[in-house]
mmCIF file of C-alpha atoms in Angstrom:
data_model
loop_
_atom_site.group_PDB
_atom_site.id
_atom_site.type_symbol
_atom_site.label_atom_id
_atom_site.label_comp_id
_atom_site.label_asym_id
_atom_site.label_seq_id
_atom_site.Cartn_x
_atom_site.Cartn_y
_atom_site.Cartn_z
ATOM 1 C CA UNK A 1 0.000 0.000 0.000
ATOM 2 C CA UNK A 2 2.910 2.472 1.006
ATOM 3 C CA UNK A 3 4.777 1.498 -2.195
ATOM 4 C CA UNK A 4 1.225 2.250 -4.371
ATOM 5 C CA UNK A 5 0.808 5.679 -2.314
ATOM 6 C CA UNK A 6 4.407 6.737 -3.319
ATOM 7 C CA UNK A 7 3.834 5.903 -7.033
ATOM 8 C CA UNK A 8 0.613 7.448 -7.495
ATOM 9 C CA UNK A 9 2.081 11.369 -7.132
ATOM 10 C CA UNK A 10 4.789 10.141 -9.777
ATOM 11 C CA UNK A 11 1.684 9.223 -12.274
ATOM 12 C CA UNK A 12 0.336 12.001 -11.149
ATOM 13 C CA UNK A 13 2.754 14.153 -12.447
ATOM 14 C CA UNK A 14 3.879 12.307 -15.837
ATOM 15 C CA UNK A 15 -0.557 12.522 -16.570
ATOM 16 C CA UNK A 16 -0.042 16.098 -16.002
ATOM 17 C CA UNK A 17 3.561 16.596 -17.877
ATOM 18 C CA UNK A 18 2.018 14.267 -20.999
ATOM 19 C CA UNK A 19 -1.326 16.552 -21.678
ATOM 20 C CA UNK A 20 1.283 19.525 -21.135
ATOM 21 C CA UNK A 21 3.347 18.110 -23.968
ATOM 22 C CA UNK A 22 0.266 18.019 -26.213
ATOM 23 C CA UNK A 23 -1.422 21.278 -25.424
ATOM 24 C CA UNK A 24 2.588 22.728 -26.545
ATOM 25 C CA UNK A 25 2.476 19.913 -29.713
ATOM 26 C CA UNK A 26 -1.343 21.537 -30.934
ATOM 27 C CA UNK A 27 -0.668 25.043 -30.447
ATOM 28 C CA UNK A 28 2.829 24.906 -32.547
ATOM 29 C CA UNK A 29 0.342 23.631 -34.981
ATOM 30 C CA UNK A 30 -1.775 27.020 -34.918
ATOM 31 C CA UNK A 31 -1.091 29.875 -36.389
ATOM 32 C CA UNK A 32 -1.012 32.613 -33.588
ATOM 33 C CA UNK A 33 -2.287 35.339 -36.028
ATOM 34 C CA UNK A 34 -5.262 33.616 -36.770
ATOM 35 C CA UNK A 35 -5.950 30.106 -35.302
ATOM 36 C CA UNK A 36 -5.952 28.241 -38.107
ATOM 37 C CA UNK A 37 -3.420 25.488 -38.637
ATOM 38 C CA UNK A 38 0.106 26.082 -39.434
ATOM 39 C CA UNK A 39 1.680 25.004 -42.654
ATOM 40 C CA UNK A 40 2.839 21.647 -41.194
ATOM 41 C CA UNK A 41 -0.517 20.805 -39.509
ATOM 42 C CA UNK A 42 -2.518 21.920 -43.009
ATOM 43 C CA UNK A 43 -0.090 19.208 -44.538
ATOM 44 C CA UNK A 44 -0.932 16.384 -41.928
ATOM 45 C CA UNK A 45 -4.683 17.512 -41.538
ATOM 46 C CA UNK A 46 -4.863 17.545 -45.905
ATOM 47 C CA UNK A 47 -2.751 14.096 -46.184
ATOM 48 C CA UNK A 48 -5.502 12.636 -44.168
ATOM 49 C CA UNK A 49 -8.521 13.872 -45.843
ATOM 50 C CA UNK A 50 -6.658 12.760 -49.180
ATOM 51 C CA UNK A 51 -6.228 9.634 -48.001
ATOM 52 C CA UNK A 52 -10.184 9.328 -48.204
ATOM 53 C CA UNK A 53 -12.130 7.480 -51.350
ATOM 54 C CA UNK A 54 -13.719 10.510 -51.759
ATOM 55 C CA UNK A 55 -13.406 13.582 -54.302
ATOM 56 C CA UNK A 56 -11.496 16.529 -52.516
ATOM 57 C CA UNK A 57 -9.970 19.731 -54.344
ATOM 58 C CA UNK A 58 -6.846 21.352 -53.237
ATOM 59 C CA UNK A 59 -7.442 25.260 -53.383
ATOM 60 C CA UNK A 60 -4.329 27.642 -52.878
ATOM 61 C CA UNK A 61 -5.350 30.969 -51.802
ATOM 62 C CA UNK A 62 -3.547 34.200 -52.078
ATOM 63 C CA UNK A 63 -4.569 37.641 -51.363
ATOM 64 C CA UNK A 64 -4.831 40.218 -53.838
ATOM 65 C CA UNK A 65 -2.955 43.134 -53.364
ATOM 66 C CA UNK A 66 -1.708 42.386 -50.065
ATOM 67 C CA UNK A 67 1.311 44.534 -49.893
ATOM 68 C CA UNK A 68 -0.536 47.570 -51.075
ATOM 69 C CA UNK A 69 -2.100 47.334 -47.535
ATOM 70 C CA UNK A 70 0.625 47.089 -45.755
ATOM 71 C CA UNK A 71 2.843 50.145 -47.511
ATOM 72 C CA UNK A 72 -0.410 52.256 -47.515
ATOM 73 C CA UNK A 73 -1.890 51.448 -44.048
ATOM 74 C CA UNK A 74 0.803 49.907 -42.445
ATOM 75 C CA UNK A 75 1.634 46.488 -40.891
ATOM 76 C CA UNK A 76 -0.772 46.733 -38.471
ATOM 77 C CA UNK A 77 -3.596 46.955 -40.477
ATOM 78 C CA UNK A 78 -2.118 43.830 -42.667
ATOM 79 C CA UNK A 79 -2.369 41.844 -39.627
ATOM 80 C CA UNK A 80 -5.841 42.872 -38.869
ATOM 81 C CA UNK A 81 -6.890 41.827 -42.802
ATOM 82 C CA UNK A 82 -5.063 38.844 -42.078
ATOM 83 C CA UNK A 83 -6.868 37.806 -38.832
ATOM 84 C CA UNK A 84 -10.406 38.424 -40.638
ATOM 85 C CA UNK A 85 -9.523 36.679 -43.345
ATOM 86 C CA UNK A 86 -8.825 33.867 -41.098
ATOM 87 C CA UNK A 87 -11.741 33.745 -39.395
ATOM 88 C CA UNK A 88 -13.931 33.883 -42.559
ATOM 89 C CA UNK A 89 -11.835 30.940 -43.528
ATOM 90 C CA UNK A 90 -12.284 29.208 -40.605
ATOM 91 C CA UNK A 91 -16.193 29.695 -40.620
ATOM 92 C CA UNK A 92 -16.465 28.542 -44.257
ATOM 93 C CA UNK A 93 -14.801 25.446 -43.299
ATOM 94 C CA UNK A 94 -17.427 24.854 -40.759
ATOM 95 C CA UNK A 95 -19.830 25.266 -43.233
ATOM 96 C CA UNK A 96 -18.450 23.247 -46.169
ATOM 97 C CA UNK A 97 -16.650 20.255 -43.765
ATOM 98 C CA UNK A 98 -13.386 21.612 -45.196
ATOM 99 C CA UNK A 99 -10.071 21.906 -43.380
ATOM 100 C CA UNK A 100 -8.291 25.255 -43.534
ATOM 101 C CA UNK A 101 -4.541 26.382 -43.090
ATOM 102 C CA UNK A 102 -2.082 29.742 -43.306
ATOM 103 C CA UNK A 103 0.857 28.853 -45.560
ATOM 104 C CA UNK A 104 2.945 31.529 -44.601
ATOM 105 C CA UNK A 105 2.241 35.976 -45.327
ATOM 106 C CA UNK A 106 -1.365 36.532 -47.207
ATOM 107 C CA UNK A 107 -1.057 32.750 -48.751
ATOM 108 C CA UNK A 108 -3.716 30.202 -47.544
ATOM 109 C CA UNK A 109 -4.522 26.486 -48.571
ATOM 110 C CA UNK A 110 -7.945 24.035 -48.423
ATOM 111 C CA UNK A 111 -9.105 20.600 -49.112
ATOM 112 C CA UNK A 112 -12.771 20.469 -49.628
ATOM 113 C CA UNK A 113 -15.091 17.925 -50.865
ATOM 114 C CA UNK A 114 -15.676 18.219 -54.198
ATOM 115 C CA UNK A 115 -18.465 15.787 -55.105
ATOM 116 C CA UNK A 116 -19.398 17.240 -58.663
ATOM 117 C CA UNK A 117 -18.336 20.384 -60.575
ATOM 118 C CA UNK A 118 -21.704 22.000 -59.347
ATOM 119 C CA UNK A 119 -20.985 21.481 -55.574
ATOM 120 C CA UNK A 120 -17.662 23.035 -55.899
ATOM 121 C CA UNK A 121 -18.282 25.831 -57.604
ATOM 122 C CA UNK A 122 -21.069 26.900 -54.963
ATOM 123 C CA UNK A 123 -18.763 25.964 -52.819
ATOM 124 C CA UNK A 124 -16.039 28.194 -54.133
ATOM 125 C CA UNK A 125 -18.636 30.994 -54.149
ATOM 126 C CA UNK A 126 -19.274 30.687 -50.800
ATOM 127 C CA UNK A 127 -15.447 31.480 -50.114
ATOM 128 C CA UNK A 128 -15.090 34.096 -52.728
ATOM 129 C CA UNK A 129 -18.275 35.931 -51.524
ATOM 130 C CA UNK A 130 -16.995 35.459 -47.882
ATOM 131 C CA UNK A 131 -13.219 36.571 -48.295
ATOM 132 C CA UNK A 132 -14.558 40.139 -50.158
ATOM 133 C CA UNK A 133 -16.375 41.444 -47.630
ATOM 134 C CA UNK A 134 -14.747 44.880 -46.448
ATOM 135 C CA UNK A 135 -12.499 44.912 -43.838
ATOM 136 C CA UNK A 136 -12.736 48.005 -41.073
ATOM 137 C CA UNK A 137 -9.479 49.196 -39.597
ATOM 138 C CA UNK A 138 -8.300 52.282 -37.716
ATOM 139 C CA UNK A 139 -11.616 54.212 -39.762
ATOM 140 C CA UNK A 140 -10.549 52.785 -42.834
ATOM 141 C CA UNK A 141 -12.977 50.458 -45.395
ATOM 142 C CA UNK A 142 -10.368 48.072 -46.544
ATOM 143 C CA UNK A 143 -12.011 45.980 -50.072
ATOM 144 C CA UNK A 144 -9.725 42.722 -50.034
ATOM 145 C CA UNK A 145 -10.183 40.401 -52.845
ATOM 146 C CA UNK A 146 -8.171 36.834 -53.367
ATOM 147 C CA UNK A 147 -7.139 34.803 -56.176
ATOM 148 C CA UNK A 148 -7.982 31.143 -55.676
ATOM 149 C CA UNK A 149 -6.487 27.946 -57.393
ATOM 150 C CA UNK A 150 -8.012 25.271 -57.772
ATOM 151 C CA UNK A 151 -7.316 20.972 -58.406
ATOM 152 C CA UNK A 152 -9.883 18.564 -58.213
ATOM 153 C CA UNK A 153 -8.314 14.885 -57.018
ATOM 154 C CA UNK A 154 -10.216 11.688 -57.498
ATOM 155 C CA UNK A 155 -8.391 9.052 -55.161
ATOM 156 C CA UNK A 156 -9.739 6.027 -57.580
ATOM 157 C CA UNK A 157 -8.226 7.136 -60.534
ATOM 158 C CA UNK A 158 -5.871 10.280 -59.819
ATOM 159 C CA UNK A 159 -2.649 9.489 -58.800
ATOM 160 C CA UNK A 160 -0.998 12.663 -56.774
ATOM 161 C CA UNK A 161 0.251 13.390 -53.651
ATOM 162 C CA UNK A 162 -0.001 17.049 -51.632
ATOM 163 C CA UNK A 163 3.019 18.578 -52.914
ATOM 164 C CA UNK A 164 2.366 18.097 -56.486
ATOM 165 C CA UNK A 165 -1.277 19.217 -56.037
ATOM 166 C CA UNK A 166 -0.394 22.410 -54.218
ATOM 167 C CA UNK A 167 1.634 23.121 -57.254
ATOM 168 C CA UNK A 168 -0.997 22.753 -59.671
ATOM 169 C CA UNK A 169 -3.365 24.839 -57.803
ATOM 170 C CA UNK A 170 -0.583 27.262 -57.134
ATOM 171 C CA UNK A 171 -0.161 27.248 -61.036
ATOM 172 C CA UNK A 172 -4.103 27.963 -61.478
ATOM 173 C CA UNK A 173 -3.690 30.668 -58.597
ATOM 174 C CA UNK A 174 -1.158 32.600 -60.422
ATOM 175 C CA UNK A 175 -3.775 32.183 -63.933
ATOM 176 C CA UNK A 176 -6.597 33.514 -61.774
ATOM 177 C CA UNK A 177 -4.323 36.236 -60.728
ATOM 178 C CA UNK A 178 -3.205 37.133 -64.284
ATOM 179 C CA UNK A 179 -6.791 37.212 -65.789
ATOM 180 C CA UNK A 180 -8.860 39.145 -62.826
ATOM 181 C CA UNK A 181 -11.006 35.859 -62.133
ATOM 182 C CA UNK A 182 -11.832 34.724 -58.679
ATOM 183 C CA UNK A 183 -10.842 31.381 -58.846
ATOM 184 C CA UNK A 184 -9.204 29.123 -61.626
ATOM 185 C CA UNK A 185 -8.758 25.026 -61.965
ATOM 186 C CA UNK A 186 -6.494 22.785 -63.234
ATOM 187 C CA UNK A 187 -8.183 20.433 -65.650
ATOM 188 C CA UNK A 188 -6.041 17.247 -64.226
ATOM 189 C CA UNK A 189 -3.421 16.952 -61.161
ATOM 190 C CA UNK A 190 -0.040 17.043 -63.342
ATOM 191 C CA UNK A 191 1.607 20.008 -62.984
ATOM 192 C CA UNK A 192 2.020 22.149 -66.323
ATOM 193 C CA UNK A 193 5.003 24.601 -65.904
ATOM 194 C CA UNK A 194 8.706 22.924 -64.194
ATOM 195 C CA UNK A 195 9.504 23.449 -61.089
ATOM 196 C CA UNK A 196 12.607 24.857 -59.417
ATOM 197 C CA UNK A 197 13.538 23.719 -55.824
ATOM 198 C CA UNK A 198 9.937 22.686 -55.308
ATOM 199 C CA UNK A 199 8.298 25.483 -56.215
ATOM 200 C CA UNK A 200 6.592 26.605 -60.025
ATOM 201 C CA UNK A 201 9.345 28.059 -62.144
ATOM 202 C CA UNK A 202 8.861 32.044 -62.454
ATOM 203 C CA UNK A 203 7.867 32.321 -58.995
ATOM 204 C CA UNK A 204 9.666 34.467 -56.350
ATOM 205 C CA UNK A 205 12.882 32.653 -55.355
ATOM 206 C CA UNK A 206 13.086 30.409 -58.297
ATOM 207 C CA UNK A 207 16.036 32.439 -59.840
ATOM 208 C CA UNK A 208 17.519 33.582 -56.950
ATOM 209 C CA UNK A 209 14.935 36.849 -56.025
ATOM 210 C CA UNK A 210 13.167 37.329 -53.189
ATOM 211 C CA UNK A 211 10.422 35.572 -52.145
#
């Protein structure tokens, strides 16, 4: 009995040490700037819900305009643009069982289901109506706007994993950019243009600029 008494403050304390450890592990997962999941939780959280039988679409989301903000109203109001963007994100996730992360800067990323062309393009409405609502800062009426890319995968007969689909919709971003569209996709999962270190040739940091 004296021997169970001593060991039960010892379990005590590794219980206690152990949810600790995984309160630290999820919130290095989380973005602190908005709450949504950090680049390498999007990647585990996506890998998963590509691992399902089930249609999904990779979209790669990038603000429009971004730095404008920033060198006009200052970093402070980019962070506030950034944190409502986030939580619109993270609401239309609720609302379409999607799962949400921040990249990195004003670049965002989504698996959603994407059970026929129909669904996903309300779905992508949703988002697009969503992200251009204005954003209020410091008196100011900010208009935000986001090019979206897009890559429909089809576990049963596409064969991709999440890097190569991030470039494709990253390629379709970049289109949607260039022709003032909302939202682009990819008519299959191969990338079009090479890529240079991982990332689509042409981009920032491809040929030695800065990213």
């Amino acid at each position: 009995m004296a021997a169970l008494a001593a060991a039960l403050p010892l379990a005590s304390g590794w219980s206690v040490h152990g949810l600790w450890m995984r309160r630290r592990i999820a919130a290095a997962r989380r973005d602190p700037l908005t709450g949504l999941l950090t680049r390498d939780g999007f990647t585990e959280a996506a890998r998963r819900w590509l691992s399902s039988i089930r249609p999904r679409a990779v979209c790669l989301i990038d603000l429009n305009e971004f730095k404008q903000i920033n060198d006009t109203y200052g970093h402070a109001a980019g962070d506030a643009v950034i944190r409502a963007v986030g939580e619109r994100l993270r609401e239309w996730a609720l609302n379409n069982s999607a799962v949400v992360g921040r990249l990195g800067g004003d670049e965002f990323a989504a698996v959603v289901p994407a059970y026929s062309e129909h669904q996903l393009a309300e779905t992508l409405g949703s988002l697009t109506a969503g992200l251009e609502q204005p954003v209020e800062v410091g008196g100011h009426s900010l208009t935000i706007s986001a090019a979206i890319g897009v890559v429909r995968f089809n576990p049963r007969t596409d064969r991709a994993d999440l890097p190569e689909l991030l470039r494709v919709a990253d390629e379709q971003m970049y289109r949607a950019k260039r022709t003032g569209t909302p939202w682009m996709q990819a008519l299959g999962c191969a990338p079009e243009q090479a890529t240079v270190n991982g990332r689509r040739d042409g981009r920032p940091g491809t040929r030695g600029e800065a990213a």
